[in-house]
Structure formats: C-alpha cells, structure tokens
Coordinates of C-alpha atoms in Angstrom, one line a residue:
M1 CA -6.8 -3.5 -5.7
T2 CA -8.6 -5.8 -3.3
A3 CA -5.7 -8.2 -3.3
I4 CA -3.3 -5.4 -2.5
K5 CA -5.4 -4.3 0.5
D6 CA -5.6 -7.8 1.8
N7 CA -1.9 -8.2 1.6
V8 CA -1.3 -4.9 3.3
A9 CA -3.7 -5.8 6.2
I10 CA -1.8 -9.1 6.6
A11 CA 1.5 -7.2 6.6
N12 CA 0.3 -4.7 9.2
S13 CA -0.9 -7.5 11.5
E14 CA 2.5 -9.2 11.1
H15 CA 4.3 -5.9 11.9
S16 CA 3.4 -6.1 15.5
S17 CA 4.8 -9.7 15.8
M18 CA 7.9 -9.2 13.6
T19 CA 11.0 -10.9 15.0
L20 CA 14.5 -11.6 13.8
E21 CA 13.3 -15.2 13.1
S22 CA 10.3 -14.0 11.1
L23 CA 12.6 -11.8 9.0
R24 CA 14.9 -14.8 8.4
E25 CA 11.9 -16.9 7.3
R26 CA 10.6 -14.1 5.0
Y27 CA 13.7 -13.0 3.3
S28 CA 16.0 -16.0 3.2
K29 CA 14.5 -16.9 -0.2
F30 CA 15.9 -13.6 -1.6
L31 CA 19.5 -14.5 -0.9
S32 CA 21.8 -15.4 -3.8
R33 CA 23.7 -18.7 -4.1
R34 CA 26.9 -16.9 -3.6
E35 CA 25.7 -15.6 -0.3
A36 CA 24.9 -19.1 0.8
N37 CA 28.6 -20.0 0.2
R38 CA 29.9 -17.1 2.3
K39 CA 31.4 -18.3 5.6
V40 CA 33.1 -15.7 7.8
I41 CA 35.9 -17.6 9.4
T42 CA 37.7 -15.8 12.2
F43 CA 40.3 -16.5 14.8
W44 CA 39.1 -13.8 17.2
A45 CA 37.4 -14.7 20.5
E46 CA 34.4 -12.6 21.5
D47 CA 36.4 -11.0 24.4
E48 CA 39.5 -10.4 22.3
F49 CA 39.5 -6.7 23.1
D50 CA 39.1 -6.9 26.8
P51 CA 40.7 -3.6 28.0
N52 CA 41.9 -5.4 31.2
S53 CA 44.1 -7.8 29.2
I54 CA 47.5 -7.2 27.5
Q55 CA 46.9 -7.6 23.7
M56 CA 49.3 -10.1 22.3
S57 CA 46.8 -11.7 19.9
G58 CA 45.8 -9.4 17.1
G59 CA 47.9 -8.0 14.2
M60 CA 47.2 -4.4 15.1
P61 CA 50.0 -1.9 15.1
N62 CA 50.3 0.2 18.3
E63 CA 49.0 3.8 17.7
G64 CA 52.6 5.0 18.4
F65 CA 53.5 3.7 15.0
F66 CA 50.9 6.0 13.3
P67 CA 52.9 8.8 11.7
I68 CA 50.0 11.3 12.0
E69 CA 49.7 12.9 15.4
S70 CA 46.8 15.2 14.7
I71 CA 44.5 16.6 11.9
N72 CA 43.5 20.2 12.1
L73 CA 40.2 21.0 10.4
K74 CA 39.1 24.5 9.3
I75 CA 35.4 24.2 8.7
S76 CA 33.1 26.5 6.8
N77 CA 29.6 26.7 8.4
T78 CA 28.0 27.6 5.1
P79 CA 28.9 26.6 1.5
H80 CA 31.2 29.2 0.1
F81 CA 32.2 30.4 -3.4
E82 CA 33.7 33.8 -2.6
K83 CA 36.3 34.3 0.1
S84 CA 34.3 37.1 1.7
E85 CA 31.5 34.7 2.4
R86 CA 33.5 32.3 4.4
K87 CA 32.8 31.8 8.1
T88 CA 34.8 29.1 9.7
V89 CA 35.2 27.1 12.9
T90 CA 38.2 25.0 13.7
T91 CA 38.6 21.6 15.5
N92 CA 41.3 19.1 16.0
I93 CA 41.5 15.4 15.8
S94 CA 44.3 13.8 17.7
K95 CA 45.2 10.5 19.2
E96 CA 43.3 11.5 22.3
T97 CA 40.5 13.7 21.0
P98 CA 37.6 13.8 20.5
V99 CA 37.4 11.4 23.3
E100 CA 34.8 9.2 21.6
L101 CA 36.6 9.0 18.3
P102 CA 40.2 9.9 18.4
L103 CA 42.8 9.0 15.8
S104 CA 43.9 6.1 17.9
K105 CA 40.6 4.5 17.2
S106 CA 39.7 5.9 13.7
M107 CA 43.1 5.0 12.2
Q108 CA 43.1 1.5 13.8
Y109 CA 41.4 -1.7 12.5
S110 CA 37.7 -1.3 13.3
E111 CA 34.3 -3.0 13.2
T112 CA 33.3 -3.8 9.6
R113 CA 29.9 -2.1 10.0
G114 CA 31.6 1.2 10.9
L115 CA 32.7 3.2 14.0
N116 CA 30.1 3.5 16.7
P117 CA 30.1 7.3 17.2
L118 CA 29.3 7.9 13.6
L119 CA 26.8 5.1 13.4
D120 CA 25.1 6.4 16.6
F121 CA 24.8 9.8 15.0
I122 CA 23.4 8.5 11.7
R123 CA 20.8 6.3 13.6
Y124 CA 19.8 9.3 15.8
F125 CA 19.6 11.6 12.8
I126 CA 17.3 9.5 10.7
K127 CA 15.0 9.0 13.7
W128 CA 15.1 12.7 14.6
I129 CA 13.9 13.7 11.2
G130 CA 11.2 11.0 11.2
N131 CA 12.8 9.0 8.4
S132 CA 13.3 5.6 10.1
P133 CA 11.5 2.2 9.8
P134 CA 8.2 1.9 11.7
Y135 CA 9.0 -1.4 13.2
E136 CA 11.0 -2.1 16.4
D137 CA 14.3 -0.4 16.7
S138 CA 16.0 -3.6 17.6
L139 CA 15.1 -5.1 14.2
W140 CA 16.7 -2.6 11.8
E141 CA 20.4 -1.6 11.6
V142 CA 22.8 0.8 9.8
M143 CA 26.1 0.0 8.3
L144 CA 28.7 2.2 6.6
A145 CA 30.1 1.5 3.1
N146 CA 32.6 3.0 0.7
G147 CA 30.1 5.2 -1.3
S148 CA 26.8 4.4 -3.0
S149 CA 28.3 2.3 -5.7
D150 CA 29.8 0.0 -3.0
S151 CA 26.5 -0.1 -1.2
M152 CA 24.7 -1.2 -4.4
F153 CA 27.4 -3.8 -5.2
K154 CA 27.1 -5.3 -1.8
V155 CA 23.3 -5.5 -2.1
F156 CA 23.1 -7.0 -5.5
E157 CA 25.9 -9.5 -4.8
T158 CA 23.9 -10.6 -1.8
L159 CA 20.5 -10.9 -3.4
C160 CA 20.9 -11.6 -7.1
D161 CA 21.6 -14.7 -9.2
E162 CA 21.7 -15.4 -12.9
S163 CA 18.1 -16.3 -13.0
D164 CA 16.8 -13.1 -11.3
T165 CA 15.4 -9.9 -12.7
V166 CA 15.5 -6.3 -11.3
L167 CA 13.0 -3.6 -12.1
M168 CA 14.3 0.0 -12.4
E169 CA 13.2 3.4 -13.9
E170 CA 13.7 3.3 -17.8
F171 CA 16.3 6.1 -17.5
T172 CA 18.7 5.7 -14.5
F173 CA 22.2 5.9 -13.1
V174 CA 23.6 3.4 -15.5
P175 CA 26.4 2.0 -13.3
V176 CA 23.7 0.2 -11.4
I177 CA 23.0 -1.8 -14.6
S178 CA 26.6 -2.9 -14.5
N179 CA 26.2 -4.0 -10.9
V180 CA 23.1 -6.1 -11.8
M181 CA 24.7 -7.6 -14.9
A182 CA 27.8 -8.6 -12.9
T183 CA 25.6 -11.1 -11.0
G184 CA 24.1 -12.4 -14.2
A185 CA 20.7 -10.9 -13.4
K186 CA 18.6 -9.0 -15.9
C187 CA 17.4 -5.4 -15.8
I188 CA 13.8 -4.6 -16.7
P189 CA 12.8 -0.9 -17.5
I190 CA 9.7 0.6 -16.0
K191 CA 7.9 3.5 -17.8
V192 CA 8.1 6.9 -16.1
N193 CA 5.9 9.9 -16.5
L194 CA 7.9 13.0 -17.4
N195 CA 5.2 15.6 -16.7
Y196 CA 5.8 17.5 -13.4
E197 CA 2.4 16.9 -11.9
D198 CA 2.6 13.1 -12.2
Q199 CA 6.4 12.7 -12.2
G200 CA 8.2 9.4 -11.8
I201 CA 7.2 5.7 -12.1
D202 CA 4.0 5.1 -14.1
I203 CA 2.0 3.2 -11.5
D204 CA -0.5 1.7 -14.0
Y205 CA 2.3 0.4 -16.1
L206 CA 4.1 -1.2 -13.2
S207 CA 0.9 -2.8 -11.8
N208 CA -0.1 -4.1 -15.2
L209 CA 3.4 -5.4 -16.0
L210 CA 3.6 -7.4 -12.7
N211 CA -0.1 -8.6 -12.8
N212 CA 0.3 -9.9 -16.3
W213 CA 3.9 -11.1 -16.1
K214 CA 3.3 -14.5 -17.5
E215 CA 1.6 -13.1 -20.7
G216 CA 3.8 -10.0 -21.0
P217 CA 7.0 -9.1 -22.9
Y218 CA 9.3 -10.7 -20.3
K219 CA 7.4 -13.9 -19.7
H220 CA 10.6 -15.9 -20.6
L221 CA 12.2 -14.3 -17.5
S222 CA 11.6 -15.0 -13.8
K223 CA 9.3 -12.5 -12.1
P224 CA 11.3 -9.6 -10.5
K225 CA 12.5 -9.8 -6.9
I226 CA 13.8 -6.2 -6.6
L227 CA 12.6 -2.8 -7.5
Y228 CA 15.5 -0.4 -7.7
T229 CA 14.5 3.3 -7.6
I230 CA 16.2 6.7 -7.2
S231 CA 13.2 8.1 -5.4
T232 CA 14.1 11.8 -5.0
G233 CA 15.7 14.0 -7.6
Q234 CA 16.0 10.9 -9.9
N235 CA 19.2 10.6 -11.9
P236 CA 18.9 11.7 -14.8
M237 CA 15.3 13.0 -14.8
G238 CA 15.3 15.1 -11.6
M239 CA 11.9 13.7 -10.7
T240 CA 10.6 12.9 -7.2
L241 CA 8.0 10.3 -6.3
S242 CA 5.2 11.8 -4.2
M243 CA 4.2 10.1 -0.9
E244 CA 1.0 9.0 -2.6
K245 CA 3.0 7.2 -5.3
R246 CA 5.4 5.7 -2.8
E247 CA 2.4 4.3 -0.9
K248 CA 1.0 2.7 -4.1
I249 CA 4.4 1.4 -5.1
Y250 CA 4.9 -0.1 -1.6
Q251 CA 1.5 -1.8 -1.8
I252 CA 2.4 -3.3 -5.2
A253 CA 5.8 -4.5 -3.7
Q254 CA 3.8 -6.2 -0.9
Q255 CA 1.4 -7.8 -3.4
H256 CA 4.2 -9.1 -5.6
D257 CA 6.8 -9.8 -2.8
L258 CA 9.4 -7.4 -4.1
I259 CA 12.3 -5.9 -2.2
I260 CA 12.4 -2.1 -2.7
L261 CA 16.0 -0.9 -3.0
E262 CA 15.8 2.9 -2.5
D263 CA 18.9 4.7 -3.7
D264 CA 18.5 8.3 -2.4
P265 CA 21.7 10.5 -2.7
Y266 CA 19.6 13.6 -3.5
T267 CA 17.0 13.1 -0.8
Y268 CA 17.6 16.4 1.0
L269 CA 18.2 18.7 -2.1
T270 CA 14.6 19.6 -2.8
F271 CA 13.3 22.5 -4.9
P272 CA 10.1 24.5 -4.7
K273 CA 8.2 24.6 -8.0
F274 CA 9.8 27.1 -10.4
D275 CA 7.6 30.2 -10.6
P276 CA 7.9 32.1 -14.0
Q277 CA 6.4 35.2 -12.3
D278 CA 9.0 35.1 -9.5
K279 CA 12.0 33.4 -11.1
F280 CA 14.4 33.8 -8.2
N281 CA 12.0 32.7 -5.5
N282 CA 13.9 30.7 -2.9
P283 CA 12.2 29.9 0.4
Y284 CA 15.5 28.8 1.9
E285 CA 16.7 32.4 1.8
N286 CA 14.0 33.6 4.1
P287 CA 15.8 34.4 7.5
N288 CA 12.8 33.0 9.3
F289 CA 13.0 29.6 7.5
T290 CA 13.1 26.9 10.1
I291 CA 14.0 23.2 10.3
K292 CA 10.4 22.4 11.1
E293 CA 9.2 24.1 7.9
Y294 CA 11.8 22.2 5.9
L295 CA 10.7 18.8 7.3
Q296 CA 7.0 19.6 6.9
N297 CA 7.0 21.3 3.5
H298 CA 10.2 20.5 1.6
F299 CA 11.2 17.0 2.6
T300 CA 9.7 13.8 1.2
K301 CA 10.0 10.8 3.5
S302 CA 11.6 7.6 2.5
F303 CA 9.9 4.4 1.4
I304 CA 11.3 3.0 4.6
T305 CA 8.8 5.0 6.7
L306 CA 6.1 2.9 5.1
D307 CA 7.8 -0.4 5.6
N308 CA 5.6 -2.6 7.7
D309 CA 7.4 -5.8 6.9
G310 CA 11.1 -5.0 6.4
R311 CA 11.2 -5.1 2.5
V312 CA 12.9 -1.7 2.0
I313 CA 16.6 -1.3 1.8
R314 CA 17.7 2.3 1.8
L315 CA 21.0 3.8 0.5
E316 CA 22.3 7.1 1.5
T317 CA 25.6 8.8 1.0
F318 CA 27.8 11.7 2.2
S319 CA 29.0 12.3 -1.3
K320 CA 26.5 15.0 -2.3
L321 CA 26.3 16.7 1.1
F322 CA 29.9 16.5 2.2
A323 CA 32.5 15.4 -0.3
P324 CA 32.5 12.4 -2.7
G325 CA 36.2 11.7 -2.2
L326 CA 35.7 10.5 1.3
R327 CA 33.9 7.4 -0.2
L328 CA 31.4 7.2 2.7
S329 CA 27.8 6.0 2.5
F330 CA 25.4 4.0 4.6
I331 CA 22.8 1.3 4.2
I332 CA 19.6 1.0 6.3
A333 CA 17.8 -2.4 6.3
N334 CA 16.1 -4.9 8.5
K335 CA 18.6 -6.7 10.7
F336 CA 18.6 -10.0 9.0
L337 CA 19.5 -8.6 5.5
L338 CA 21.9 -6.1 6.9
E339 CA 23.9 -8.8 8.7
K340 CA 24.3 -10.4 5.3
F341 CA 25.7 -7.2 3.8
V342 CA 28.1 -6.9 6.7
D343 CA 29.2 -10.5 6.1
F344 CA 30.0 -9.7 2.5
S345 CA 32.0 -6.6 3.7
E346 CA 33.9 -8.9 6.0
L347 CA 35.0 -10.9 3.0
S348 CA 35.7 -7.9 0.7
S349 CA 36.2 -4.3 1.5
R350 CA 36.0 -4.5 5.4
A351 CA 35.3 -1.2 7.1
P352 CA 35.3 2.1 5.2
S353 CA 38.1 4.6 5.8
G354 CA 38.3 5.4 9.5
T355 CA 39.8 8.7 8.7
S356 CA 36.9 9.6 6.5
Q357 CA 34.5 8.6 9.3
A358 CA 36.5 10.7 11.8
I359 CA 36.5 13.8 9.5
V360 CA 32.7 13.6 9.0
Y361 CA 31.9 13.0 12.6
S362 CA 34.3 15.7 13.9
T363 CA 33.0 18.2 11.3
V364 CA 29.4 17.7 12.3
K365 CA 30.3 18.0 16.0
A366 CA 32.3 21.2 15.4
L367 CA 29.3 22.8 13.8
T368 CA 27.3 22.5 16.9
T369 CA 27.2 25.0 19.7
T370 CA 28.8 22.5 22.1
R371 CA 31.8 21.4 20.1
A372 CA 34.6 21.0 22.6
N373 CA 36.5 17.8 22.0
N374 CA 36.4 16.8 25.6
E375 CA 32.6 17.1 25.8
K376 CA 30.2 14.2 25.2
P377 CA 28.4 14.4 21.9
D378 CA 25.0 16.0 22.0
L379 CA 23.3 14.1 19.2
E380 CA 20.3 16.3 19.0
Q381 CA 22.5 19.4 18.6
M382 CA 24.6 17.6 16.0
S383 CA 21.5 16.6 14.1
K384 CA 20.3 20.3 14.1
A385 CA 23.7 21.4 12.9
W386 CA 23.9 18.8 10.1
L387 CA 20.4 19.6 8.9
S388 CA 21.2 23.3 8.9
W389 CA 24.2 22.6 6.7
I390 CA 22.0 20.5 4.4
I391 CA 19.5 23.4 4.1
Q392 CA 22.3 25.7 3.2
I393 CA 23.2 23.4 0.4
A394 CA 19.6 23.2 -0.8
K395 CA 19.4 27.0 -0.9
H396 CA 22.4 27.2 -3.2
Y397 CA 21.1 24.4 -5.4
T398 CA 17.8 26.2 -5.6
N399 CA 19.5 29.4 -6.7
R400 CA 21.4 27.5 -9.3
R401 CA 18.2 25.8 -10.6
N402 CA 16.6 29.3 -10.8
I403 CA 19.4 30.9 -12.6
T404 CA 19.7 28.1 -15.1
L405 CA 16.0 27.8 -15.9
S406 CA 15.7 31.6 -16.2
T407 CA 18.5 31.7 -18.7
L408 CA 17.1 28.8 -20.7
Y409 CA 13.6 30.3 -20.8
E410 CA 14.8 33.6 -22.0
S411 CA 16.7 32.1 -24.9
N412 CA 15.7 32.4 -28.6
A413 CA 15.8 28.7 -28.9
Y414 CA 13.2 28.2 -26.2
K415 CA 11.0 31.0 -27.6
K416 CA 11.2 29.2 -31.0
K417 CA 10.0 26.0 -29.2
L418 CA 13.1 24.2 -30.3
F419 CA 13.3 22.5 -26.9
S420 CA 11.3 22.0 -23.8
V421 CA 12.4 21.7 -20.2
I422 CA 11.7 18.8 -17.8
E423 CA 11.8 20.8 -14.6
P424 CA 13.5 19.0 -11.6
S425 CA 11.9 18.8 -8.2
A426 CA 15.1 17.9 -6.5
G427 CA 18.8 17.0 -7.1
M428 CA 21.3 18.5 -9.5
F429 CA 20.0 17.8 -12.9
I430 CA 17.9 19.6 -15.5
N431 CA 16.8 17.9 -18.8
L432 CA 16.1 19.6 -22.1
K433 CA 13.9 17.7 -24.5
I434 CA 14.9 18.5 -28.1
N435 CA 11.7 19.0 -30.1
N436 CA 11.0 17.8 -33.6
I437 CA 13.4 14.8 -33.4
S438 CA 11.4 11.7 -34.0
I439 CA 13.5 9.6 -36.4
N440 CA 17.2 8.6 -36.3
I441 CA 17.0 9.9 -32.8
L442 CA 20.4 8.6 -31.6
E443 CA 22.2 9.8 -34.8
E444 CA 20.6 13.3 -34.4
M445 CA 21.4 13.6 -30.8
N446 CA 25.1 12.7 -31.5
K447 CA 25.1 15.5 -34.1
L448 CA 23.9 17.9 -31.4
D449 CA 26.4 16.6 -29.0
K450 CA 29.3 17.4 -31.4
L451 CA 28.0 21.0 -31.8
L452 CA 27.8 21.4 -28.0
S453 CA 31.4 20.1 -27.6
K454 CA 32.6 22.4 -30.4
N455 CA 30.9 25.4 -28.6
G456 CA 32.6 24.5 -25.4
V457 CA 30.0 22.8 -23.2
K458 CA 29.7 19.2 -22.1
V459 CA 26.4 17.5 -21.4
I460 CA 25.1 13.9 -21.1
L461 CA 22.9 12.5 -23.9
G462 CA 19.7 11.0 -22.5
Y463 CA 19.9 7.8 -24.5
K464 CA 23.2 6.9 -22.7
M465 CA 21.2 6.7 -19.5
A466 CA 18.5 4.3 -20.8
V467 CA 18.1 0.9 -19.4
S468 CA 17.0 -0.2 -22.9
K469 CA 17.3 2.1 -25.9
E470 CA 14.7 0.1 -27.8
F471 CA 12.2 0.4 -24.9
S472 CA 12.7 4.1 -24.4
M473 CA 13.6 5.3 -28.0
S474 CA 10.8 7.8 -28.4
D475 CA 11.9 9.6 -25.2
C476 CA 15.6 9.5 -25.8
N477 CA 15.7 12.9 -27.5
F478 CA 16.9 14.8 -24.4
I479 CA 20.1 16.1 -22.9
R480 CA 21.0 16.1 -19.1
I481 CA 22.8 19.1 -17.8
T482 CA 24.3 19.3 -14.3
I483 CA 24.0 22.5 -12.2
S484 CA 26.3 21.4 -9.3
F485 CA 29.9 21.8 -10.7
A486 CA 29.9 25.3 -12.2
K487 CA 32.0 27.8 -10.3
N488 CA 29.4 30.5 -10.0
E489 CA 26.3 32.1 -11.4
E490 CA 28.1 33.6 -14.4
E491 CA 29.5 30.2 -15.4
L492 CA 25.9 28.7 -15.2
K493 CA 24.5 31.5 -17.4
N494 CA 27.4 31.1 -19.9
A495 CA 26.9 27.4 -20.1
S496 CA 23.2 27.7 -20.5
N497 CA 23.7 30.3 -23.3
K498 CA 26.1 28.0 -25.1
I499 CA 23.6 25.1 -24.9
T500 CA 20.7 27.1 -26.3
K501 CA 22.8 28.6 -29.1
S502 CA 24.1 25.1 -30.0
I503 CA 20.5 23.9 -30.2
E504 CA 19.6 26.8 -32.6
E505 CA 22.7 26.0 -34.7
Y506 CA 21.7 22.4 -34.9
F507 CA 18.3 23.2 -36.3
Q508 CA 19.8 25.8 -38.7
K509 CA 22.0 23.0 -40.2
S510 CA 19.2 20.4 -40.3

C-alpha cells in the first residue's frame, strides 16, 4: 500500500495548485476519439441576447406564441397514499412568475447545461449538505441531463473507445452495459461481498485484479480507465459502500489512474439496520428527528467529497425523489470534463425539458416558508424544504422495508431455510437468495420464475442483472424484489406471501 500512499500524497499536494489547465493535461488522455471529432459550430455572437437590442437574429418564437398561459401546481408536502393524509400547498407558474424562472424563460430555447435558477439551487444544495468536491468551486460544475440513462450515455460516449475497458460491480443496472457496449468498450465485473457487515465491492479482489492485470484473466484487454459504481443502495443488491471502503477505492483509483463514475440515484434513501427485536423501528418517524441527525447518522457522503484531483464524475437524478417522467438528472464533474459533456449535449439532446425544470424548481420553492412568486429565492430555505421532503420519502421506504422483511421472516419458507435475505442498507430493492440451488442454476431459477408468475407476482431474476453469468454463476440464485411500487402495506404483505409460498411450492415440486 506504500505506492498508494505516495500517489495520494502527490495528489493532495497537486490539489492546492489545481487549475483548468492542469485538469486538461491530466484528463485529455481519457477522451474518446469521437470526442476529438466533435466541433460545436454556432452562428451566435457572445452578446446575442443583449436585452438592449431588438432580437432579429435567432429562430426563437416570441412567448406570445406559447399556447400555455400558466400552470397551476397543487403540491403535497408529504408523500401520500390515502386522501386523508394529504396536506397541500399551491403555486402558479406563469409567463411572468416566478420572476427568476417564468414560463417565458422555461418554455423558450435555453442554455444547454440547464436553466440557471435550478442549477444554482442544485449547486447550493450539494454544498449545503457537505457533498461537493473539496477543490476550488471555480473548477467544478453541474449540468442537467434527461435522466440518469442520458447522463451515462453522455459520459461513456465522451470517454470510451473500442479498445477501452470499464470496471463495474458483478451485478448491476444492466442498461449501463448497453451504454458501454455501444462505444465498443468492454465491461469487466468486480466481485462484491454480499454480507451486511462488509457489503459492496471486494477491495482485495479489486486491488489484486489491477495490480496483476498483465498476468490476470483479462491480460488481453487494455487496463481499465473507468470504475462505474452504484455506491448507495446498489441496484440490484441494495448494498452501500462505507466511507472506509470509498476511501480505499479512491486510493486504488489514484494508484491506477481510474476515473470513478458514481451513479447514485438512491443516495438519500438510507435505512437503519433491521432489528428483529423491534421490527418496525423507524428513526425517521421520531417527531424530534432533525436534518442534522440525518446528515450525521443516516447519510453516506459521495466519492466526490474525497476527490483531491478531479477524477470523480457523479450522477444524480430527480427520478426517485420527484418523478421519473420528468426525465431530469444532473452531472457533477471537474470543469474540463463537464464542458466536454456539455459539448456532446450541444450536438445531441440539447437542454432538458424547460417545463420539467420549472416544475421541479417551483415545487421546491413552494415547499419553503417563503414561497411567494415575487420573492427572491432563499436557497437555504429551499434546501431545507427539499431535504425535509427527502426524509419523508426515506421514512416511507423504511416502513416498506420493515413490513416486507417482517413478512418474509415470518414465513414457513424462511423458517424451513429455503431462502435467505440479503438485507438492503438503502434504496428500493430486497434480494432473496434461494438456498440449495447449486447446479443448473439458470434453469432452476427460470422454473421458480414461472411459479411466481403463475401465483400472481413479478420479480427480477438475479442472473439477468449479472455483468457476466459465467463470472457470477455461483451467486446467481437470487431474486430481486422492489418495494417502491406497491400501493400500500397490504399489497406489500400480499406480494411477500405470494413469493414465499411460491418458493415452498418450487421445493415441493423439486
């Protein structure tokens, strides 16, 4: 580990002298050949939108041609599943209000990186919760994208060529594999530990793989340039990398000059450890629970907070906290790399939906105590309101986790040791490891899946989320269940009972 410490010391000394030019020198080698061919050609002058000039240049329709005069939002200040629980506030988006982001702006062509009021809020929020890069503010940026899949696509298209390799957890959100393959690059699985106390990426495996790359199983491939990880509430496994593990992984990334691509859609949806003696324990329900307690005891900070040399690219999304149909996410990265992602957006998707941006921004503003449309935004109050909403969601997810686990543990199938549970520490997934299946695993799991479907419940077979079935075959005997979509507690219990009875039926027929 001496080499790692030496590299970390060098990186820390460089941190104080980091500049845009030094970022360019360090990270230009990571860019794809396609990126080198991208040229953003424009006919706009820098002062094109001078408010003192009459605009006769751009192809923008006047706002008078927009058919929508206003959008009225009725906003719940807590997640609701019964009408009696609903408490609402209202706000209005018109062509004049809110003054900083009216429809006349949000429905118009806009900056590719996103609309400034929402970008300003995001930047303030991630700094306010202590989850921003440690280097100079002027050297990192935020841009909006059309959901996490779009964010990933932009990153991989900018960084990967046919000769490249990308490391990722052996079970993962498989559309990312498609993104990597579309560039011609190869995906390399990393072993993960499935036990709760040491959950996530196997540090020793990762270190040995990279240290011995030229003699290892992938010696015919180039050494990886990117480590992709879903660091909190990992999909499908529900695991979270501890800060200790994140520090070790970051040091390995420094030693082997890897970019860390941190995909973190579940970052705020954290669970306390399940307590069999107090099955419905939920600290979020304590009326004295505070934002401070959440940030200190229930929130795991990003890899980006460890990033001394700008090698972490972080992806977040509004899909799990607001609504996926808005197709709104954001990327945080060092300024050099982020400008490359913006350039790609200029040539592809351009800016995300301005209406989606306006709805998110106006909703968060409306949840604050100072929400009048003619008032300037109070970013601290907006941050508190947004985090309070997030904590409410985490509370409901914790209840759902508790109900599901309690039902599973009370089942005959569990008591007969027909399955074990991989308990999640965050997110929306619980995994059931089906015991006593060690041969013909894929065939047997397909048989179980047919029984589950026949009995009226749909799950995901674990092997379908493997980067390489051959690599992970011995651990493919699990099913992933999702706790987020069920209507209520009764539906969760009903689904859990159907699952456990199907497992019993499978073994009776075997």
